[in-house]
């Protein structure tokens, strides 16, 4: 497959040192992966080179691990139609969540060059909006972010979950089934979850957080942090989290427009899912 590297030399050196990536290894791994995809048409995989590199880099170029993650990811896209079908940003229910601003990838990276995604777990009205629609919006915007910046495949993602305003009604939306599926999604997505920080966490949500942990791999558990107040490393975070970045409302306006401008891409992208 043709590949034009868009990474900085610093980013590529990091990939070579930490992810086992070299030009020869990359070309060989992509060729083997494409042959395997051709032989397994039921997977219905998007053939974009950078998209495939997300899986290879996440597996540190272990071909078998990359194949396993691709199978799990495309099976999930088929099984979780509540998240990966009808992703129309102009749909009233989704547009309302975009206006509220339940999730936004930040434009500034953290100190480890990771994409930072802020998720506002208590921003929506649980009497009007479903948890599955909130999760759908999160995945839509993360998809746009990782599609736009290949370096995320190298450095990964750091999530900040702002629990301000979380009520019992919000907690009741998070059934064990939804929690289990959410954790499986985190561990299946092509971008690597490097850190998850729950901030402004009231005492009563710890029961829910413990259920989350019960479904996590040991590796992901070690990357979870819970704080009662604001995050310590908040320089580039939104002003609402004590940082110097744009406010939640500014970010909501920005990502609503990004989502609407990408409506055609969302519609085309729905075709990629395993035949089950």
Tab-separated table of C-alpha atoms in Angstrom:
chain	number	residue	atom	x	y	z
A	1	UNK	CA	0.000	0.000	0.000
A	2	UNK	CA	1.168	3.513	-0.753
A	3	UNK	CA	2.067	5.541	2.318
A	4	UNK	CA	3.327	9.093	2.604
A	5	UNK	CA	4.557	9.782	6.113
A	6	UNK	CA	3.055	12.987	7.511
A	7	UNK	CA	4.736	12.641	10.904
A	8	UNK	CA	7.429	14.920	12.286
A	9	UNK	CA	10.887	13.413	12.724
A	10	UNK	CA	10.378	13.553	16.510
A	11	UNK	CA	7.120	11.631	16.219
A	12	UNK	CA	8.568	9.052	13.862
A	13	UNK	CA	11.618	8.536	16.094
A	14	UNK	CA	9.244	7.868	18.976
A	15	UNK	CA	7.409	5.265	16.863
A	16	UNK	CA	10.656	3.558	15.943
A	17	UNK	CA	11.890	3.490	19.540
A	18	UNK	CA	8.604	2.510	21.214
A	19	UNK	CA	6.370	0.818	18.632
A	20	UNK	CA	8.860	-1.254	16.599
A	21	UNK	CA	8.105	0.747	13.464
A	22	UNK	CA	10.629	1.021	10.622
A	23	UNK	CA	9.981	1.629	6.901
A	24	UNK	CA	10.630	-2.050	6.105
A	25	UNK	CA	8.540	-3.324	9.024
A	26	UNK	CA	5.693	-0.988	8.111
A	27	UNK	CA	5.639	-2.005	4.429
A	28	UNK	CA	5.812	-5.714	5.282
A	29	UNK	CA	3.120	-5.498	7.968
A	30	UNK	CA	0.742	-3.511	5.756
A	31	UNK	CA	1.159	-6.001	2.908
A	32	UNK	CA	0.422	-8.958	5.187
A	33	UNK	CA	-2.541	-7.189	6.741
A	34	UNK	CA	-4.047	-6.348	3.343
A	35	UNK	CA	-3.665	-9.946	2.159
A	36	UNK	CA	-5.443	-11.138	5.290
A	37	UNK	CA	-8.236	-8.558	4.807
A	38	UNK	CA	-8.673	-9.725	1.188
A	39	UNK	CA	-9.018	-13.286	2.438
A	40	UNK	CA	-11.620	-12.297	5.042
A	41	UNK	CA	-14.101	-10.161	3.126
A	42	UNK	CA	-16.735	-10.568	5.864
A	43	UNK	CA	-14.719	-8.153	8.002
A	44	UNK	CA	-15.520	-5.289	5.596
A	45	UNK	CA	-12.515	-3.233	6.744
A	46	UNK	CA	-11.840	0.351	5.708
A	47	UNK	CA	-8.671	0.121	3.598
A	48	UNK	CA	-7.240	3.560	4.359
A	49	UNK	CA	-3.514	3.110	5.099
A	50	UNK	CA	-3.367	5.355	8.156
A	51	UNK	CA	-6.465	3.671	9.575
A	52	UNK	CA	-4.718	0.294	9.351
A	53	UNK	CA	-1.578	1.771	10.882
A	54	UNK	CA	-3.583	2.671	13.983
A	55	UNK	CA	-4.094	-1.044	14.605
A	56	UNK	CA	-0.489	-1.951	13.809
A	57	UNK	CA	0.959	0.777	16.005
A	58	UNK	CA	-1.454	-0.090	18.812
A	59	UNK	CA	-0.164	-3.670	18.615
A	60	UNK	CA	3.474	-2.535	18.322
A	61	UNK	CA	3.537	-4.203	14.895
A	62	UNK	CA	2.563	-7.611	16.200
A	63	UNK	CA	0.532	-8.763	13.187
A	64	UNK	CA	-1.596	-11.309	15.049
A	65	UNK	CA	-2.530	-8.827	17.771
A	66	UNK	CA	-3.432	-6.246	15.125
A	67	UNK	CA	-5.647	-8.786	13.337
A	68	UNK	CA	-7.393	-9.659	16.604
A	69	UNK	CA	-8.095	-6.004	17.350
A	70	UNK	CA	-9.413	-5.390	13.831
A	71	UNK	CA	-11.796	-8.350	14.184
A	72	UNK	CA	-13.025	-7.127	17.569
A	73	UNK	CA	-13.394	-3.535	16.350
A	74	UNK	CA	-15.386	-4.383	13.225
A	75	UNK	CA	-17.530	-6.908	15.088
A	76	UNK	CA	-18.298	-4.197	17.644
A	77	UNK	CA	-19.271	-1.775	14.862
A	78	UNK	CA	-21.799	-4.366	13.651
A	79	UNK	CA	-23.139	-5.330	17.071
A	80	UNK	CA	-23.341	-1.843	18.581
A	81	UNK	CA	-25.683	-0.283	16.031
A	82	UNK	CA	-26.859	2.110	18.760
A	83	UNK	CA	-23.427	3.785	18.488
A	84	UNK	CA	-22.318	3.207	14.911
A	85	UNK	CA	-25.497	3.538	12.832
A	86	UNK	CA	-27.544	6.640	11.966
A	87	UNK	CA	-24.682	8.949	12.911
A	88	UNK	CA	-26.325	12.008	11.406
A	89	UNK	CA	-25.136	15.140	13.250
A	90	UNK	CA	-28.240	17.006	12.063
A	91	UNK	CA	-30.573	14.518	13.774
A	92	UNK	CA	-32.409	16.552	16.488
A	93	UNK	CA	-31.387	14.302	19.397
A	94	UNK	CA	-27.722	14.297	18.353
A	95	UNK	CA	-27.689	17.981	17.471
A	96	UNK	CA	-28.999	18.813	20.929
A	97	UNK	CA	-26.108	16.914	22.526
A	98	UNK	CA	-23.634	18.691	20.234
A	99	UNK	CA	-25.072	22.027	21.368
A	100	UNK	CA	-24.785	21.020	25.023
A	101	UNK	CA	-21.199	19.851	24.517
A	102	UNK	CA	-20.960	16.410	26.116
A	103	UNK	CA	-17.572	15.613	24.586
A	104	UNK	CA	-14.728	17.460	22.887
A	105	UNK	CA	-11.260	16.481	21.733
A	106	UNK	CA	-8.890	19.356	22.509
A	107	UNK	CA	-6.696	21.014	19.910
A	108	UNK	CA	-3.742	21.285	22.309
A	109	UNK	CA	-1.923	18.064	23.259
A	110	UNK	CA	-0.868	17.145	26.792
A	111	UNK	CA	2.716	17.011	28.048
A	112	UNK	CA	3.125	13.563	26.467
A	113	UNK	CA	1.821	14.721	23.054
A	114	UNK	CA	-1.393	12.753	23.536
A	115	UNK	CA	-4.807	13.786	22.274
A	116	UNK	CA	-6.904	14.950	25.243
A	117	UNK	CA	-10.628	14.187	25.116
A	118	UNK	CA	-12.882	15.876	27.684
A	119	UNK	CA	-16.136	14.044	28.431
A	120	UNK	CA	-18.800	15.820	30.496
A	121	UNK	CA	-20.623	12.947	32.150
A	122	UNK	CA	-23.221	15.132	33.878
A	123	UNK	CA	-23.938	17.703	31.162
A	124	UNK	CA	-26.953	16.079	29.517
A	125	UNK	CA	-30.476	15.708	30.891
A	126	UNK	CA	-31.040	11.986	31.600
A	127	UNK	CA	-34.799	12.523	31.404
A	128	UNK	CA	-34.498	13.748	27.811
A	129	UNK	CA	-31.298	12.229	26.397
A	130	UNK	CA	-30.158	8.614	26.358
A	131	UNK	CA	-26.750	7.401	27.469
A	132	UNK	CA	-26.311	5.580	24.167
A	133	UNK	CA	-26.749	8.832	22.217
A	134	UNK	CA	-24.164	10.492	24.486
A	135	UNK	CA	-21.761	7.630	23.771
A	136	UNK	CA	-22.532	7.857	20.044
A	137	UNK	CA	-21.552	11.546	20.000
A	138	UNK	CA	-18.312	10.776	21.868
A	139	UNK	CA	-17.323	8.172	19.295
A	140	UNK	CA	-18.289	10.406	16.379
A	141	UNK	CA	-16.046	13.232	17.563
A	142	UNK	CA	-13.155	10.953	18.500
A	143	UNK	CA	-13.376	9.428	15.018
A	144	UNK	CA	-13.063	12.898	13.479
A	145	UNK	CA	-10.088	13.760	15.701
A	146	UNK	CA	-8.068	10.613	14.998
A	147	UNK	CA	-8.872	10.850	11.289
A	148	UNK	CA	-7.409	14.371	11.194
A	149	UNK	CA	-4.126	13.753	13.047
A	150	UNK	CA	-1.979	10.682	12.426
A	151	UNK	CA	0.269	11.445	15.413
A	152	UNK	CA	-2.543	10.192	17.683
A	153	UNK	CA	-1.752	6.685	16.397
A	154	UNK	CA	1.732	7.135	17.883
A	155	UNK	CA	1.102	8.859	21.207
A	156	UNK	CA	-2.446	7.757	22.060
A	157	UNK	CA	-5.325	9.394	23.915
A	158	UNK	CA	-5.797	10.786	27.395
A	159	UNK	CA	-9.409	11.136	28.591
A	160	UNK	CA	-10.595	13.602	31.220
A	161	UNK	CA	-14.080	12.778	32.477
A	162	UNK	CA	-15.584	15.811	34.215
A	163	UNK	CA	-18.210	14.516	36.635
A	164	UNK	CA	-19.561	17.917	37.612
A	165	UNK	CA	-23.337	17.750	37.937
A	166	UNK	CA	-23.594	13.958	37.906
A	167	UNK	CA	-26.830	12.933	39.623
A	168	UNK	CA	-28.441	9.648	40.597
A	169	UNK	CA	-30.449	9.845	37.350
A	170	UNK	CA	-27.205	9.958	35.376
A	171	UNK	CA	-25.852	7.025	37.347
A	172	UNK	CA	-28.989	4.956	36.745
A	173	UNK	CA	-28.482	5.320	32.995
A	174	UNK	CA	-25.188	3.458	33.348
A	175	UNK	CA	-26.456	-0.088	33.611
A	176	UNK	CA	-23.881	-2.868	34.033
A	177	UNK	CA	-24.472	-3.837	30.387
A	178	UNK	CA	-23.721	-0.326	29.107
A	179	UNK	CA	-20.677	-0.062	31.394
A	180	UNK	CA	-19.331	-3.410	30.164
A	181	UNK	CA	-19.850	-2.428	26.528
A	182	UNK	CA	-18.235	0.967	27.119
A	183	UNK	CA	-15.106	-0.574	28.628
A	184	UNK	CA	-14.924	-3.108	25.788
A	185	UNK	CA	-15.117	-0.210	23.347
A	186	UNK	CA	-12.267	1.650	25.067
A	187	UNK	CA	-10.109	-1.457	24.829
A	188	UNK	CA	-11.083	-2.220	21.224
A	189	UNK	CA	-10.770	1.214	19.610
A	190	UNK	CA	-7.762	1.647	17.286
A	191	UNK	CA	-6.380	4.597	19.291
A	192	UNK	CA	-4.660	3.597	22.529
A	193	UNK	CA	-6.168	4.822	25.816
A	194	UNK	CA	-3.102	5.932	27.783
A	195	UNK	CA	-4.755	7.685	30.741
A	196	UNK	CA	-8.294	8.120	32.117
A	197	UNK	CA	-8.836	10.756	34.768
A	198	UNK	CA	-12.188	11.186	36.508
A	199	UNK	CA	-12.283	14.720	37.968
A	200	UNK	CA	-14.765	16.574	40.204
A	201	UNK	CA	-15.923	13.126	41.292
A	202	UNK	CA	-18.568	13.211	44.059
A	203	UNK	CA	-18.447	10.445	46.635
A	204	UNK	CA	-21.651	8.772	45.449
A	205	UNK	CA	-20.245	7.915	42.004
A	206	UNK	CA	-17.538	5.623	43.359
A	207	UNK	CA	-19.923	2.657	43.228
A	208	UNK	CA	-20.304	3.220	39.474
A	209	UNK	CA	-16.562	3.698	39.022
A	210	UNK	CA	-15.921	0.409	40.798
A	211	UNK	CA	-18.245	-1.332	38.319
A	212	UNK	CA	-16.224	0.231	35.491
A	213	UNK	CA	-13.023	-1.109	37.034
A	214	UNK	CA	-14.485	-4.604	37.385
A	215	UNK	CA	-14.685	-4.892	33.587
A	216	UNK	CA	-11.250	-3.398	32.854
A	217	UNK	CA	-8.062	-5.237	32.008
A	218	UNK	CA	-5.291	-4.831	34.569
A	219	UNK	CA	-3.442	-2.588	32.132
A	220	UNK	CA	-6.375	-0.184	31.805
A	221	UNK	CA	-7.035	-0.212	35.570
A	222	UNK	CA	-3.505	1.052	36.110
A	223	UNK	CA	-4.258	4.026	33.852
A	224	UNK	CA	-7.347	5.219	35.780
A	225	UNK	CA	-7.154	8.121	38.240
A	226	UNK	CA	-9.922	9.678	40.344
A	227	UNK	CA	-9.777	13.146	41.928
A	228	UNK	CA	-12.360	15.153	43.861
A	229	UNK	CA	-11.227	18.459	42.368
A	230	UNK	CA	-9.572	19.746	39.214
A	231	UNK	CA	-6.772	17.896	37.415
A	232	UNK	CA	-3.257	18.977	38.369
A	233	UNK	CA	-1.794	19.200	34.867
A	234	UNK	CA	-4.421	21.554	33.478
A	235	UNK	CA	-2.460	24.163	31.499
A	236	UNK	CA	-4.074	23.338	28.140
A	237	UNK	CA	-7.442	22.232	29.479
A	238	UNK	CA	-10.629	24.290	29.069
A	239	UNK	CA	-11.118	27.258	31.351
A	240	UNK	CA	-13.899	25.295	33.093
A	241	UNK	CA	-11.224	22.872	34.342
A	242	UNK	CA	-8.847	25.598	35.490
A	243	UNK	CA	-6.813	25.738	32.283
A	244	UNK	CA	-6.148	28.429	29.698
A	245	UNK	CA	-7.938	26.756	26.808
A	246	UNK	CA	-11.288	27.621	25.230
A	247	UNK	CA	-14.429	27.319	27.333
A	248	UNK	CA	-16.809	24.395	27.103
A	249	UNK	CA	-19.253	26.540	25.141
A	250	UNK	CA	-16.601	27.595	22.613
A	251	UNK	CA	-15.558	23.976	22.150
A	252	UNK	CA	-19.175	22.892	21.707
A	253	UNK	CA	-19.661	25.431	18.904
A	254	UNK	CA	-16.426	24.322	17.217
A	255	UNK	CA	-17.166	20.575	17.317
A	256	UNK	CA	-20.818	20.961	16.346
A	257	UNK	CA	-19.690	22.660	13.129
A	258	UNK	CA	-16.962	20.027	12.568
A	259	UNK	CA	-19.535	17.258	12.947
A	260	UNK	CA	-22.021	18.923	10.614
A	261	UNK	CA	-19.320	19.560	8.004
A	262	UNK	CA	-18.503	15.823	8.166
A	263	UNK	CA	-22.073	14.542	7.751
A	264	UNK	CA	-21.302	12.962	4.367
A	265	UNK	CA	-18.246	11.185	5.778
A	266	UNK	CA	-20.285	9.764	8.678
A	267	UNK	CA	-22.848	8.448	6.195
A	268	UNK	CA	-20.178	6.780	4.020
A	269	UNK	CA	-18.293	5.384	7.005
A	270	UNK	CA	-21.296	3.407	8.268
A	271	UNK	CA	-20.713	0.743	5.618
A	272	UNK	CA	-17.593	-0.556	7.378
A	273	UNK	CA	-18.653	-3.282	9.784
A	274	UNK	CA	-18.375	-7.035	10.009
A	275	UNK	CA	-21.010	-9.139	8.308
A	276	UNK	CA	-22.682	-11.055	11.154
